[in-house]
Coordinates of C-alpha atoms in Angstrom, one line a residue:
Chain A
M1235 CA 21.9 -36.9 6.9
F1236 CA 18.7 -36.5 8.9
E1237 CA 15.6 -34.9 7.5
L1238 CA 13.2 -32.4 9.0
L1239 CA 9.6 -32.7 8.0
G1240 CA 10.6 -34.4 4.8
V1241 CA 12.9 -31.5 3.8
P1242 CA 16.7 -32.0 3.7
P1243 CA 18.3 -29.7 6.2
Q1244 CA 20.6 -28.1 3.7
A1245 CA 17.6 -26.8 1.8
L1246 CA 15.8 -25.9 5.0
F1247 CA 18.6 -23.9 6.6
G1248 CA 19.6 -22.4 3.3
Q1249 CA 16.2 -20.9 2.9
V1250 CA 16.1 -19.9 6.5
L1251 CA 19.3 -18.0 6.0
L1252 CA 18.0 -16.4 2.8
G1253 CA 14.8 -15.5 4.7
L1254 CA 16.9 -13.9 7.4
I1255 CA 18.8 -11.9 4.8
N1256 CA 15.5 -10.7 3.3
G1257 CA 14.4 -10.0 6.8
S1258 CA 17.4 -7.8 7.4
F1259 CA 16.5 -5.7 4.5
Y1260 CA 12.9 -5.5 5.6
A1261 CA 14.0 -4.6 9.1
I1262 CA 16.4 -1.8 8.0
L1263 CA 14.0 -0.4 5.4
S1264 CA 10.9 -0.5 7.7
L1265 CA 13.1 1.0 10.4
G1266 CA 14.0 3.9 8.1
L1267 CA 10.3 4.3 7.1
A1268 CA 9.2 4.4 10.7
V1269 CA 11.8 7.0 11.8
I1270 CA 10.9 9.2 8.8
F1271 CA 7.2 8.7 9.4
G1272 CA 7.5 9.5 13.1
L1273 CA 8.9 13.0 12.5
L1274 CA 7.7 14.0 9.0
N1275 CA 4.4 12.2 9.0
I1276 CA 4.9 11.0 5.5
I1277 CA 5.5 7.7 4.0
N1278 CA 8.6 7.8 2.0
F1279 CA 7.7 6.1 -1.3
A1280 CA 11.2 6.8 -2.6
H1281 CA 12.7 4.5 0.0
G1282 CA 13.0 1.6 -2.5
A1283 CA 14.6 3.9 -5.0
Q1284 CA 17.0 5.1 -2.4
Y1285 CA 17.9 1.6 -1.5
M1286 CA 18.6 1.0 -5.2
M1287 CA 20.7 4.2 -5.3
G1288 CA 22.8 2.8 -2.4
A1289 CA 23.6 -0.3 -4.4
F1290 CA 24.4 1.8 -7.5
V1291 CA 26.7 4.2 -5.6
A1292 CA 28.6 1.2 -4.3
W1293 CA 28.8 -0.1 -7.9
M1294 CA 30.0 3.2 -9.2
C1295 CA 32.5 3.6 -6.4
L1296 CA 34.1 0.3 -7.4
N1297 CA 33.9 0.7 -11.2
Y1298 CA 34.6 4.4 -11.7
L1299 CA 36.7 5.3 -8.6
G1300 CA 38.1 1.9 -7.6
V1301 CA 36.8 2.4 -4.1
N1302 CA 36.3 -1.0 -2.4
Y1303 CA 33.2 -2.5 -0.7
W1304 CA 34.2 -1.4 2.8
A1305 CA 34.6 2.2 1.9
A1306 CA 31.4 2.1 -0.1
L1307 CA 29.6 0.7 2.9
L1308 CA 30.4 4.0 4.6
L1309 CA 30.4 6.3 1.5
A1310 CA 27.1 5.2 -0.2
P1311 CA 24.9 6.0 2.9
I1312 CA 26.6 9.4 3.2
V1313 CA 26.2 10.3 -0.5
V1314 CA 22.6 9.0 -0.8
G1315 CA 21.8 10.5 2.6
A1316 CA 23.0 13.9 1.3
T1317 CA 20.6 13.6 -1.6
G1318 CA 17.9 12.9 0.9
I1319 CA 18.8 16.1 2.8
V1320 CA 18.5 18.0 -0.5
I1321 CA 15.2 16.4 -1.2
E1322 CA 13.8 17.2 2.2
R1323 CA 15.0 20.9 1.9
V1324 CA 13.9 21.5 -1.6
F1325 CA 10.6 19.5 -1.8
L1326 CA 9.3 18.0 1.4
A1327 CA 9.7 21.0 3.6
R1328 CA 7.5 23.0 1.2
I1329 CA 4.6 20.6 1.4
A1330 CA 4.8 19.9 5.2
K1331 CA 1.9 22.1 5.9
Y1332 CA -0.5 20.3 3.5
D1333 CA -2.2 17.0 3.8
H1334 CA 0.3 14.2 4.5
L1335 CA -0.9 12.2 1.6
Y1336 CA 0.8 14.8 -0.7
G1337 CA 4.1 13.6 0.8
L1338 CA 3.3 10.1 -0.5
L1339 CA 2.4 11.4 -3.9
L1340 CA 5.6 13.6 -4.1
T1341 CA 7.9 10.8 -3.0
F1342 CA 6.2 8.5 -5.5
G1343 CA 7.0 10.9 -8.2
L1344 CA 10.6 11.1 -7.0
A1345 CA 10.8 7.3 -7.0
L1346 CA 9.7 7.3 -10.7
I1347 CA 12.3 9.9 -11.6
I1348 CA 15.1 8.1 -9.9
Q1349 CA 14.2 4.7 -11.3
G1350 CA 13.6 6.1 -14.8
L1351 CA 17.0 7.9 -14.8
F1352 CA 18.9 4.8 -13.7
R1353 CA 17.1 2.6 -16.1
N1354 CA 18.0 5.0 -18.9
Y1355 CA 21.7 5.0 -18.2
Y1356 CA 22.2 1.4 -16.9
G1357 CA 19.4 -0.6 -18.5
S1358 CA 17.3 -3.0 -16.5
S1359 CA 19.3 -6.2 -16.9
G1360 CA 21.4 -5.7 -13.7
L1361 CA 25.1 -5.2 -13.1
P1362 CA 27.2 -7.7 -11.2
Y1363 CA 28.9 -6.7 -8.0
G1364 CA 31.5 -9.1 -6.5
I1365 CA 31.6 -10.2 -2.9
P1366 CA 34.6 -8.5 -1.2
P1367 CA 37.6 -10.9 -1.0
Q1368 CA 37.6 -10.9 2.9
L1369 CA 34.1 -12.4 2.9
T1370 CA 34.2 -15.0 0.1
G1371 CA 34.0 -18.6 0.9
G1372 CA 32.1 -20.1 3.7
H1373 CA 32.0 -22.4 6.7
N1374 CA 30.7 -25.8 7.1
L1375 CA 28.6 -25.8 10.2
G1376 CA 27.9 -29.5 10.1
F1377 CA 24.2 -29.2 9.4
M1378 CA 24.6 -26.6 6.7
F1379 CA 27.1 -24.6 4.6
L1380 CA 27.2 -21.0 5.6
P1381 CA 28.5 -18.6 2.9
T1382 CA 30.5 -16.0 4.9
Y1383 CA 29.0 -13.0 3.1
R1384 CA 25.4 -14.0 3.9
G1385 CA 26.3 -14.4 7.5
W1386 CA 27.9 -11.0 7.5
V1387 CA 24.8 -9.4 6.0
V1388 CA 22.6 -10.7 8.9
V1389 CA 25.1 -9.7 11.5
A1390 CA 25.8 -6.2 10.0
S1391 CA 22.0 -5.5 9.7
L1392 CA 21.4 -6.6 13.3
V1393 CA 24.2 -4.3 14.5
I1394 CA 22.9 -1.4 12.5
C1395 CA 19.3 -2.0 13.7
L1396 CA 20.3 -2.2 17.3
A1397 CA 22.6 0.8 17.1
T1398 CA 19.7 2.8 15.6
W1399 CA 17.5 1.6 18.4
F1400 CA 20.1 2.5 21.0
M1401 CA 20.6 6.0 19.5
I1402 CA 16.9 6.7 19.4
E1403 CA 15.9 5.2 22.8
K1404 CA 19.0 5.9 24.9
T1405 CA 20.9 9.0 23.7
K1406 CA 20.2 12.7 24.2
L1407 CA 19.8 13.2 20.4
G1408 CA 17.3 10.4 20.4
A1409 CA 15.4 12.0 23.2
Y1410 CA 15.1 15.2 21.2
L1411 CA 13.9 13.2 18.2
R1412 CA 11.3 11.4 20.3
A1413 CA 10.2 14.7 21.8
A1414 CA 9.9 16.3 18.4
T1415 CA 7.9 13.3 17.2
E1416 CA 5.5 13.7 20.2
N1417 CA 5.1 17.4 20.0
P1418 CA 7.2 19.5 17.5
T1419 CA 5.9 22.9 18.6
L1420 CA 6.7 22.4 22.3
T1421 CA 10.0 20.9 21.5
Q1422 CA 10.9 23.9 19.4
A1423 CA 9.8 26.1 22.2
F1424 CA 12.5 24.5 24.3
G1425 CA 15.1 25.8 21.9
I1426 CA 15.6 22.7 19.8
N1427 CA 16.0 23.3 16.1
V1428 CA 13.2 21.1 14.9
P1429 CA 13.4 21.9 11.2
L1430 CA 17.1 20.9 11.3
L1431 CA 16.2 17.7 13.2
V1432 CA 13.5 16.9 10.5
T1433 CA 16.0 17.3 7.7
L1434 CA 18.7 15.2 9.5
T1435 CA 16.1 12.5 10.3
Y1436 CA 15.1 12.2 6.7
G1437 CA 18.7 12.1 5.6
F1438 CA 19.3 9.4 8.2
G1439 CA 16.4 7.3 7.2
V1440 CA 17.5 7.5 3.6
A1441 CA 21.1 6.6 4.6
L1442 CA 19.7 3.5 6.2
A1443 CA 18.0 2.5 3.0
A1444 CA 21.3 3.1 1.1
F1445 CA 23.2 1.0 3.6
A1446 CA 20.8 -1.9 3.0
G1447 CA 21.4 -1.3 -0.7
V1448 CA 25.1 -1.7 -0.4
L1449 CA 24.6 -4.9 1.7
A1450 CA 22.3 -6.2 -1.0
A1451 CA 24.6 -5.4 -4.0
P1452 CA 26.7 -8.6 -3.9
I1453 CA 23.7 -10.8 -3.3
Y1454 CA 21.3 -9.5 -5.9
A1455 CA 22.4 -8.0 -9.1
V1456 CA 22.5 -4.2 -9.0
N1457 CA 19.4 -3.3 -10.9
P1458 CA 17.3 -0.1 -11.3
N1459 CA 14.2 -2.1 -10.4
M1460 CA 15.5 -3.8 -7.3
G1461 CA 13.8 -1.5 -4.9
A1462 CA 10.4 -1.0 -6.6
D1463 CA 8.8 -4.3 -5.7
L1464 CA 10.7 -4.6 -2.4
I1465 CA 9.2 -1.4 -1.1
I1466 CA 5.7 -2.7 -1.5
V1467 CA 6.6 -5.7 0.6
V1468 CA 8.1 -3.4 3.2
F1469 CA 4.9 -1.4 3.3
A1470 CA 3.1 -4.6 4.2
V1471 CA 5.7 -5.2 6.8
V1472 CA 5.1 -1.8 8.2
V1473 CA 1.4 -2.3 8.3
I1474 CA 1.9 -5.6 10.1
G1475 CA 4.3 -4.2 12.7
G1476 CA 2.7 -0.8 13.1
M1477 CA 5.1 2.2 13.1
G1478 CA 4.8 2.9 16.8
S1479 CA 7.9 1.2 18.0
I1480 CA 11.5 0.9 16.7
M1481 CA 12.1 -2.5 18.2
G1482 CA 8.8 -3.6 16.8
A1483 CA 10.0 -2.7 13.3
I1484 CA 13.2 -4.7 13.8
V1485 CA 11.5 -7.8 15.2
T1486 CA 8.7 -7.7 12.6
G1487 CA 11.2 -7.3 9.7
F1488 CA 13.4 -10.2 10.7
S1489 CA 10.5 -12.6 11.6
L1490 CA 8.6 -11.9 8.4
G1491 CA 11.8 -12.6 6.4
L1492 CA 12.1 -15.9 8.3
I1493 CA 8.5 -16.8 7.6
E1494 CA 8.9 -16.0 4.0
G1495 CA 12.0 -18.2 3.8
L1496 CA 10.2 -21.1 5.5
T1497 CA 7.2 -20.7 3.1
K1498 CA 9.7 -21.1 0.2
V1499 CA 10.7 -24.5 1.6
F1500 CA 7.2 -25.9 2.5
Y1501 CA 4.9 -24.2 0.0
P1502 CA 6.9 -22.3 -2.6
E1503 CA 3.8 -21.1 -4.5
A1504 CA 2.8 -18.8 -1.7
S1505 CA 6.3 -17.4 -1.0
S1506 CA 5.7 -14.2 -2.8
T1507 CA 2.3 -13.6 -1.2
V1508 CA 2.7 -14.9 2.3
I1509 CA 3.6 -11.5 3.8
F1510 CA 0.5 -9.9 2.2
I1511 CA -1.6 -12.8 3.6
I1512 CA -0.2 -12.2 7.1
M1513 CA -1.0 -8.5 6.6
V1514 CA -4.6 -9.4 5.9
L1515 CA -4.7 -11.6 9.0
V1516 CA -3.2 -8.9 11.2
L1517 CA -5.7 -6.4 9.9
L1518 CA -8.5 -8.7 10.8
V1519 CA -7.3 -9.5 14.3
K1520 CA -5.3 -6.4 15.3
P1521 CA -5.9 -3.5 12.9
A1522 CA -3.4 -1.2 14.6
G1523 CA -0.5 -3.6 13.8
L1524 CA 1.3 -5.9 16.2
F1525 CA 3.4 -3.1 17.8
G1526 CA 1.2 -0.2 16.8
R1527 CA -0.6 2.4 18.8
T1528 CA -4.0 3.2 17.4
A1529 CA -3.6 5.7 14.6
Chain B
M464 CA -7.8 14.8 5.0
T465 CA -9.7 18.0 4.5
D466 CA -7.1 19.8 2.4
L467 CA -6.5 17.0 -0.1
A468 CA -9.9 16.9 -1.7
S469 CA -12.1 19.8 -0.7
S470 CA -11.7 22.1 -3.7
D471 CA -15.4 21.4 -4.5
T472 CA -16.6 22.7 -1.1
P473 CA -16.6 26.4 -0.9
T474 CA -18.2 28.2 2.0
A475 CA -22.0 27.7 2.6
A476 CA -23.0 31.1 1.4
A477 CA -21.1 30.7 -1.9
V478 CA -22.7 27.3 -2.3
A479 CA -26.3 28.7 -2.0
E480 CA -25.5 31.5 -4.4
T481 CA -23.8 29.4 -7.1
D482 CA -25.8 26.2 -6.7
D483 CA -28.3 27.0 -9.3
S484 CA -25.9 28.4 -11.9
A485 CA -23.5 25.5 -11.2
A486 CA -26.2 23.0 -11.9
R487 CA -27.0 24.8 -15.2
L488 CA -23.3 24.9 -16.0
H489 CA -23.0 21.2 -15.3
R490 CA -25.9 20.4 -17.5
N491 CA -24.4 22.4 -20.4
L492 CA -21.1 20.7 -19.8
F493 CA -22.7 17.3 -20.1
I494 CA -24.3 18.4 -23.4
A495 CA -20.9 19.6 -24.5
I496 CA -19.3 16.2 -23.6
A497 CA -22.0 14.4 -25.4
V498 CA -21.5 16.5 -28.6
L499 CA -17.7 15.9 -28.3
L500 CA -18.3 12.2 -28.0
V501 CA -20.3 12.2 -31.2
V502 CA -17.8 14.3 -33.1
A503 CA -14.6 12.8 -31.8
P504 CA -14.4 9.6 -33.9
F505 CA -14.6 11.7 -37.1
V506 CA -11.8 14.0 -36.2
A507 CA -9.5 11.7 -34.2
Y508 CA -8.3 8.2 -34.4
P509 CA -11.2 6.2 -32.8
V510 CA -8.9 3.7 -31.0
F511 CA -7.0 6.6 -29.4
V512 CA -10.3 8.2 -28.3
M513 CA -11.5 4.9 -26.9
K514 CA -8.2 4.6 -24.9
V515 CA -8.8 8.0 -23.5
L516 CA -12.4 7.2 -22.6
C517 CA -11.4 3.9 -20.8
F518 CA -8.8 5.7 -18.8
A519 CA -11.0 8.6 -18.1
L520 CA -13.6 6.3 -16.7
F521 CA -10.9 4.6 -14.6
A522 CA -9.8 8.0 -13.3
L523 CA -13.4 9.0 -12.6
A524 CA -13.9 5.9 -10.5
F525 CA -10.6 6.5 -8.6
N526 CA -11.6 10.1 -8.0
L527 CA -15.0 9.0 -6.6
L528 CA -13.1 7.3 -3.8
L529 CA -10.5 9.9 -3.2
G530 CA -12.3 13.1 -4.0
Y531 CA -15.6 12.2 -2.3
G532 CA -14.7 9.4 0.1
G533 CA -11.4 11.0 1.1
L534 CA -9.7 7.6 0.7
L535 CA -6.4 7.5 -1.3
S536 CA -6.2 4.0 -2.8
F537 CA -2.8 3.2 -4.3
G538 CA -4.1 -0.2 -5.6
H539 CA -6.8 0.6 -8.1
A540 CA -4.9 -1.4 -10.7
A541 CA -6.1 -4.5 -9.0
Y542 CA -9.8 -3.9 -10.0
F543 CA -8.9 -2.5 -13.4
G544 CA -6.6 -5.4 -14.2
M545 CA -8.6 -8.2 -12.7
A546 CA -11.7 -7.0 -14.6
S547 CA -9.7 -6.8 -17.7
Y548 CA -8.5 -10.4 -17.3
V549 CA -12.0 -11.7 -16.5
S550 CA -13.6 -10.0 -19.5
A551 CA -10.8 -11.1 -21.8
Y552 CA -10.8 -14.6 -20.5
T553 CA -14.6 -15.1 -20.7
A554 CA -14.8 -13.4 -24.1
K555 CA -12.1 -15.6 -25.5
N556 CA -12.5 -19.0 -23.8
W557 CA -16.2 -19.0 -22.9
G558 CA -17.3 -17.2 -26.0
L559 CA -19.3 -14.7 -24.1
T560 CA -20.7 -11.7 -25.9
P561 CA -18.8 -8.5 -25.2
E562 CA -21.5 -6.9 -23.0
L563 CA -21.7 -10.0 -20.8
A564 CA -17.9 -10.3 -20.6
I565 CA -17.7 -6.6 -19.6
L566 CA -20.5 -7.0 -17.0
L567 CA -18.8 -10.1 -15.5
G568 CA -15.5 -8.3 -15.3
T569 CA -17.2 -5.4 -13.6
A570 CA -18.9 -7.7 -11.1
V571 CA -15.7 -9.5 -10.2
A572 CA -14.0 -6.1 -9.7
A573 CA -16.8 -5.0 -7.4
L574 CA -16.5 -8.2 -5.4
L575 CA -12.8 -7.9 -5.1
G576 CA -13.4 -4.3 -4.0
L577 CA -15.8 -5.6 -1.3
V578 CA -13.1 -7.9 0.1
F579 CA -10.1 -5.5 -0.2
G580 CA -12.2 -2.5 0.9
A581 CA -13.5 -4.3 4.0
L582 CA -9.8 -4.9 5.0
A583 CA -8.4 -1.5 4.0
I584 CA -11.0 0.7 5.7
R585 CA -9.9 -0.8 9.0
R586 CA -7.0 1.7 8.8
Q587 CA -6.9 5.4 7.7
G588 CA -4.8 7.8 5.8
I589 CA -1.3 6.7 4.9
Y590 CA -1.9 3.1 6.2
F591 CA -5.0 2.9 4.0
A592 CA -2.8 3.8 1.0
M593 CA -0.2 1.2 1.9
I594 CA -2.7 -1.5 2.5
T595 CA -4.5 -1.0 -0.8
L596 CA -1.1 -1.0 -2.5
A597 CA -0.1 -4.3 -0.8
L598 CA -3.4 -6.0 -1.6
A599 CA -3.1 -4.9 -5.2
Q600 CA 0.4 -6.4 -5.3
M601 CA -1.0 -9.6 -4.0
A602 CA -3.5 -9.5 -7.0
F603 CA -0.5 -8.9 -9.2
F604 CA 1.4 -12.0 -7.9
F605 CA -1.8 -14.0 -8.2
S606 CA -2.0 -13.0 -11.9
L607 CA 1.7 -13.8 -12.4
Q608 CA 1.4 -17.3 -10.9
T609 CA -1.8 -18.4 -12.6
P610 CA -0.8 -18.4 -16.3
R611 CA -3.6 -20.9 -17.1
F612 CA -6.0 -18.0 -16.4
T613 CA -4.0 -14.9 -17.2
G614 CA -1.5 -16.1 -19.7
G615 CA 1.4 -15.1 -17.4
E616 CA 3.9 -12.8 -19.1
D617 CA 2.2 -13.0 -22.4
G618 CA -1.2 -12.0 -21.1
I619 CA -4.4 -12.9 -22.9
Q620 CA -4.0 -11.9 -26.5
A621 CA -6.3 -11.8 -29.5
V622 CA -9.5 -11.4 -27.5
P623 CA -12.4 -11.5 -29.9
R624 CA -14.5 -8.3 -29.9
G625 CA -17.5 -10.4 -30.7
K626 CA -21.0 -9.3 -31.5
L627 CA -22.9 -7.0 -29.2
L628 CA -26.0 -8.9 -27.9
G629 CA -24.9 -11.6 -30.4
M630 CA -26.0 -9.5 -33.3
I631 CA -24.0 -6.3 -34.0
S632 CA -20.4 -7.0 -35.0
L633 CA -17.9 -4.8 -33.1
A634 CA -14.9 -5.7 -35.3
D635 CA -15.1 -2.3 -36.9
D636 CA -13.5 0.5 -34.7
R637 CA -16.4 2.9 -35.4
A638 CA -19.0 0.3 -34.2
L639 CA -17.1 -0.4 -31.1
Y640 CA -16.6 3.2 -30.4
W641 CA -20.3 3.9 -29.9
L642 CA -20.4 1.1 -27.3
V643 CA -17.4 2.5 -25.5
A644 CA -18.8 6.1 -25.6
A645 CA -22.1 4.8 -24.2
I646 CA -20.3 3.0 -21.4
F647 CA -18.3 6.1 -20.6
M648 CA -21.3 8.4 -20.6
G649 CA -23.3 6.0 -18.5
G650 CA -20.4 5.8 -16.0
L651 CA -20.0 9.5 -15.9
L652 CA -23.7 10.2 -15.3
L653 CA -23.8 7.4 -12.6
I654 CA -20.8 9.0 -10.8
Y655 CA -22.4 12.4 -11.0
R656 CA -25.6 11.1 -9.6
I657 CA -23.8 9.3 -6.8
I658 CA -21.9 12.4 -5.8
H659 CA -25.0 14.5 -5.7
S660 CA -27.2 12.0 -4.0
P661 CA -27.9 12.0 -0.3
F662 CA -25.5 9.1 -0.1
G663 CA -22.8 11.2 -1.7
Q664 CA -23.5 14.0 0.7
V665 CA -23.0 11.7 3.6
C666 CA -19.7 10.5 2.1
K667 CA -18.5 14.0 1.8
A668 CA -19.5 14.7 5.4
I669 CA -17.5 11.6 6.5
R670 CA -14.6 12.7 4.4
D671 CA -14.6 16.2 6.1
N672 CA -15.3 15.2 9.6
E673 CA -15.6 11.5 10.4
P674 CA -16.3 11.7 14.2
R675 CA -19.0 14.2 13.6
A676 CA -20.7 12.2 11.0
I677 CA -20.6 9.2 13.3
S678 CA -22.0 11.3 16.1
L679 CA -24.9 12.2 13.8
G680 CA -25.7 8.5 13.5
Y681 CA -24.1 7.6 10.2
R682 CA -22.2 4.3 10.1
A683 CA -19.1 5.7 8.6
S684 CA -17.4 2.4 7.8
Q685 CA -20.5 1.2 5.8
Y686 CA -20.5 4.3 3.8
K687 CA -16.8 4.1 3.1
L688 CA -17.1 0.4 2.1
A689 CA -20.0 1.3 -0.2
V690 CA -18.1 4.0 -2.0
F691 CA -15.1 1.7 -2.2
V692 CA -17.1 -1.0 -3.9
L693 CA -18.7 1.5 -6.3
S694 CA -15.3 2.9 -7.2
A695 CA -13.8 -0.6 -7.6
G696 CA -16.7 -1.7 -9.8
L697 CA -16.5 1.3 -12.0
A698 CA -12.7 0.9 -12.3
G699 CA -13.5 -2.7 -13.3
L700 CA -15.9 -1.5 -15.9
A701 CA -13.1 0.6 -17.4
G702 CA -10.7 -2.3 -17.3
A703 CA -13.1 -4.8 -18.8
T704 CA -14.0 -2.4 -21.6
K705 CA -10.3 -1.7 -22.3
A706 CA -9.7 -5.5 -22.7
I707 CA -12.3 -5.7 -25.4
V708 CA -11.1 -2.5 -27.1
F709 CA -7.4 -3.6 -27.3
Q710 CA -8.2 -7.3 -27.4
L711 CA -5.6 -7.7 -24.7
A712 CA -5.3 -8.2 -21.0
S713 CA -1.8 -8.2 -19.6
L714 CA 0.2 -7.9 -16.4
T715 CA 0.7 -4.2 -17.0
D716 CA -2.9 -3.7 -16.1
V717 CA -2.5 -5.1 -12.6
Y718 CA 1.0 -3.7 -11.8
W719 CA 1.5 -0.9 -9.4
T720 CA 2.6 1.5 -12.1
M721 CA -1.0 1.4 -13.4
S722 CA -2.2 2.4 -9.9
G723 CA 0.3 5.3 -10.0
E724 CA -0.9 6.4 -13.4
V725 CA -4.5 6.7 -12.4
V726 CA -3.4 8.8 -9.4
L727 CA -1.4 11.0 -11.7
M728 CA -4.4 11.5 -14.1
T729 CA -6.6 12.5 -11.3
L730 CA -4.0 14.8 -9.8
V731 CA -3.3 16.5 -13.1
G732 CA -7.0 17.0 -13.9
G733 CA -8.0 18.0 -10.4
L734 CA -8.7 16.0 -7.3
G735 CA -12.3 16.1 -6.1
T736 CA -13.6 17.8 -9.2
V737 CA -16.3 16.0 -11.3
F738 CA -14.7 16.6 -14.6
G739 CA -11.1 16.8 -13.8
P740 CA -10.2 13.1 -14.2
I741 CA -11.5 13.2 -17.8
V742 CA -9.1 16.1 -18.6
G743 CA -6.3 14.5 -16.7
A744 CA -6.7 11.2 -18.5
A745 CA -6.8 12.9 -21.9
V746 CA -3.6 14.8 -21.1
I747 CA -1.7 11.8 -19.7
V748 CA -2.8 9.4 -22.5
A749 CA -1.9 11.9 -25.2
M750 CA 1.5 12.5 -23.5
Q751 CA 2.2 8.7 -23.4
N752 CA 1.3 8.5 -27.1
Y753 CA 3.7 11.3 -27.9
L754 CA 6.5 10.0 -25.7
A755 CA 6.1 6.4 -26.5
G756 CA 9.4 6.3 -28.4
L757 CA 11.4 7.6 -25.5
G758 CA 11.3 4.4 -23.5
S759 CA 12.2 4.9 -19.8
W760 CA 12.1 8.7 -20.1
V761 CA 8.3 8.4 -19.9
L762 CA 8.8 7.2 -16.3
V763 CA 10.9 10.3 -15.6
V764 CA 8.5 12.7 -17.3
Q765 CA 5.6 11.2 -15.3
G766 CA 7.6 11.5 -12.1
V767 CA 8.4 15.1 -12.9
I768 CA 4.7 15.9 -13.5
F769 CA 3.9 14.2 -10.2
V770 CA 6.4 16.3 -8.3
A771 CA 5.4 19.5 -10.2
C772 CA 1.7 19.0 -9.5
V773 CA 2.2 18.3 -5.8
L774 CA 4.5 21.3 -5.4
L775 CA 2.9 23.9 -7.6
F776 CA -0.4 22.7 -9.0
R777 CA -2.3 20.9 -6.3
E778 CA -5.8 21.9 -7.7
G779 CA -5.2 20.4 -11.1
I780 CA -6.3 21.8 -14.4
V781 CA -10.0 21.8 -13.8
G782 CA -9.6 22.8 -10.1
V783 CA -7.8 26.0 -11.3
I784 CA -10.6 26.7 -13.8
A785 CA -13.2 26.2 -11.1
K786 CA -11.4 28.7 -8.9
W787 CA -11.3 31.3 -11.8
I788 CA -15.0 31.0 -12.5
K789 CA -15.8 30.5 -8.8
K790 CA -18.0 27.5 -9.5
P791 CA -17.5 23.9 -8.6
L792 CA -16.8 21.7 -11.6

């Protein structure tokens, strides 16, 4: 077989694919963060914990209720999204009038609670979640072996990301959302129920995180700590992309995953820090972020 | 930004009225703290008191940045942890005396603060918090991947306490206690001085209204950077001292949970109050000691305190007291 830059193509494309998968999670999670930030003006620190909850709900569905992967893919976002709605109503709505940094502190506290509870009941060693039978195996593409499930994750996340983009940019509901982001008071004056919109938006952002969690469950072990470190990387992704644009979040997420994957091939020592280094470079060159408006 | 950390700024008239008596009250409080520091090792376990003092200094440093610079850093573990590694490493492998090891750790933390601070102050508010967190995570990965320096998962263990100035042995807890108490008191007085200096006043002005401070001719970003470096350096001082006290520097010190803990201590004690972080650190460290056997429940309890503080108790313990007696603390 031919070699690219001294790296066998199997390894290269394998890591590229893994990078794209990580990129899908970055994209979905930073998309959710951006949507929530747009309307609530808070950074949802619990996003990583909610991603983890998504994976756990899928695991519980399978092991306690015998509900399969496909149903969980729909059910977990609904369940976790519902908890998000409760969180918004009970906690976030109460502190909306204070400094936005309190939202960060509150959701950080929630993240600790959620993570601590799951760690108590399920330990931190991780639980296995099998790949659904329809997606096992893989295809030989000639230059690489493509595990079906991994291909599915990339496609499913792309579809979800684009659907979210379409909903926000092209539909009437999305127009309300954008209007409320721009000027909530005026939007409310036009008879749109902004508090309801805020609650639903938070629920939707959380549901996105849970969806990513279900996608991740068969790839990584279902683990109470799976979201904690991921969310910090996603923060860096958000800083790099800026939260001004939905498409920006998607593009940044996927490309950073890809870069991370390539770094794993060519300079593995830097693979865990490369995104932070890119963040530093972006801050030096374009502090508002690649797609950001000046904040 | 105004709401988060302005409990120490009542109206102008109230300030003029209470300024004098507040200064007297503060002086008395400093005397009371000094007396407490002298008595403490005789009534409590010295190592526990030293732990409280290290974390109190850490929280004071964090609060200097948040309460008086208006900047919420979610990555203060980087300065605390890196200083603790440097001081542990140099004390153990270079045989430095404890005071030099601590100073070197502090200097490295301040330098790290200069680099990270220069990057982070390019953004504000929530972005600032995210950037500091991400940079601190980078410091964590660096520590994880350089086991020759940090000892990796094991950390640097059995750090010698050494002899102060090469003469006085610190092996005894009581002896070490006086050094730690002196460092704490020095740090506290320095922070108090910074807050009440013209420099501190400008920082507060920038916190409350940055465009206005800029229009008055102050270079806001230089002031922000300066207060960031001071805060990072003092956090480093706390971390470096902690490494000598516990003879250990580990990954826990640089992990984001440590950044969260210092935020929690400051929040419980009272954001933007001079003395709040000390009370907050004492409460949280005592709580961790009591709950140590509960494993992951500690995380849950900390989370609950976080949520409760934000929802019901934003002023913190000392903030509430300050409100009662109508004087800034």
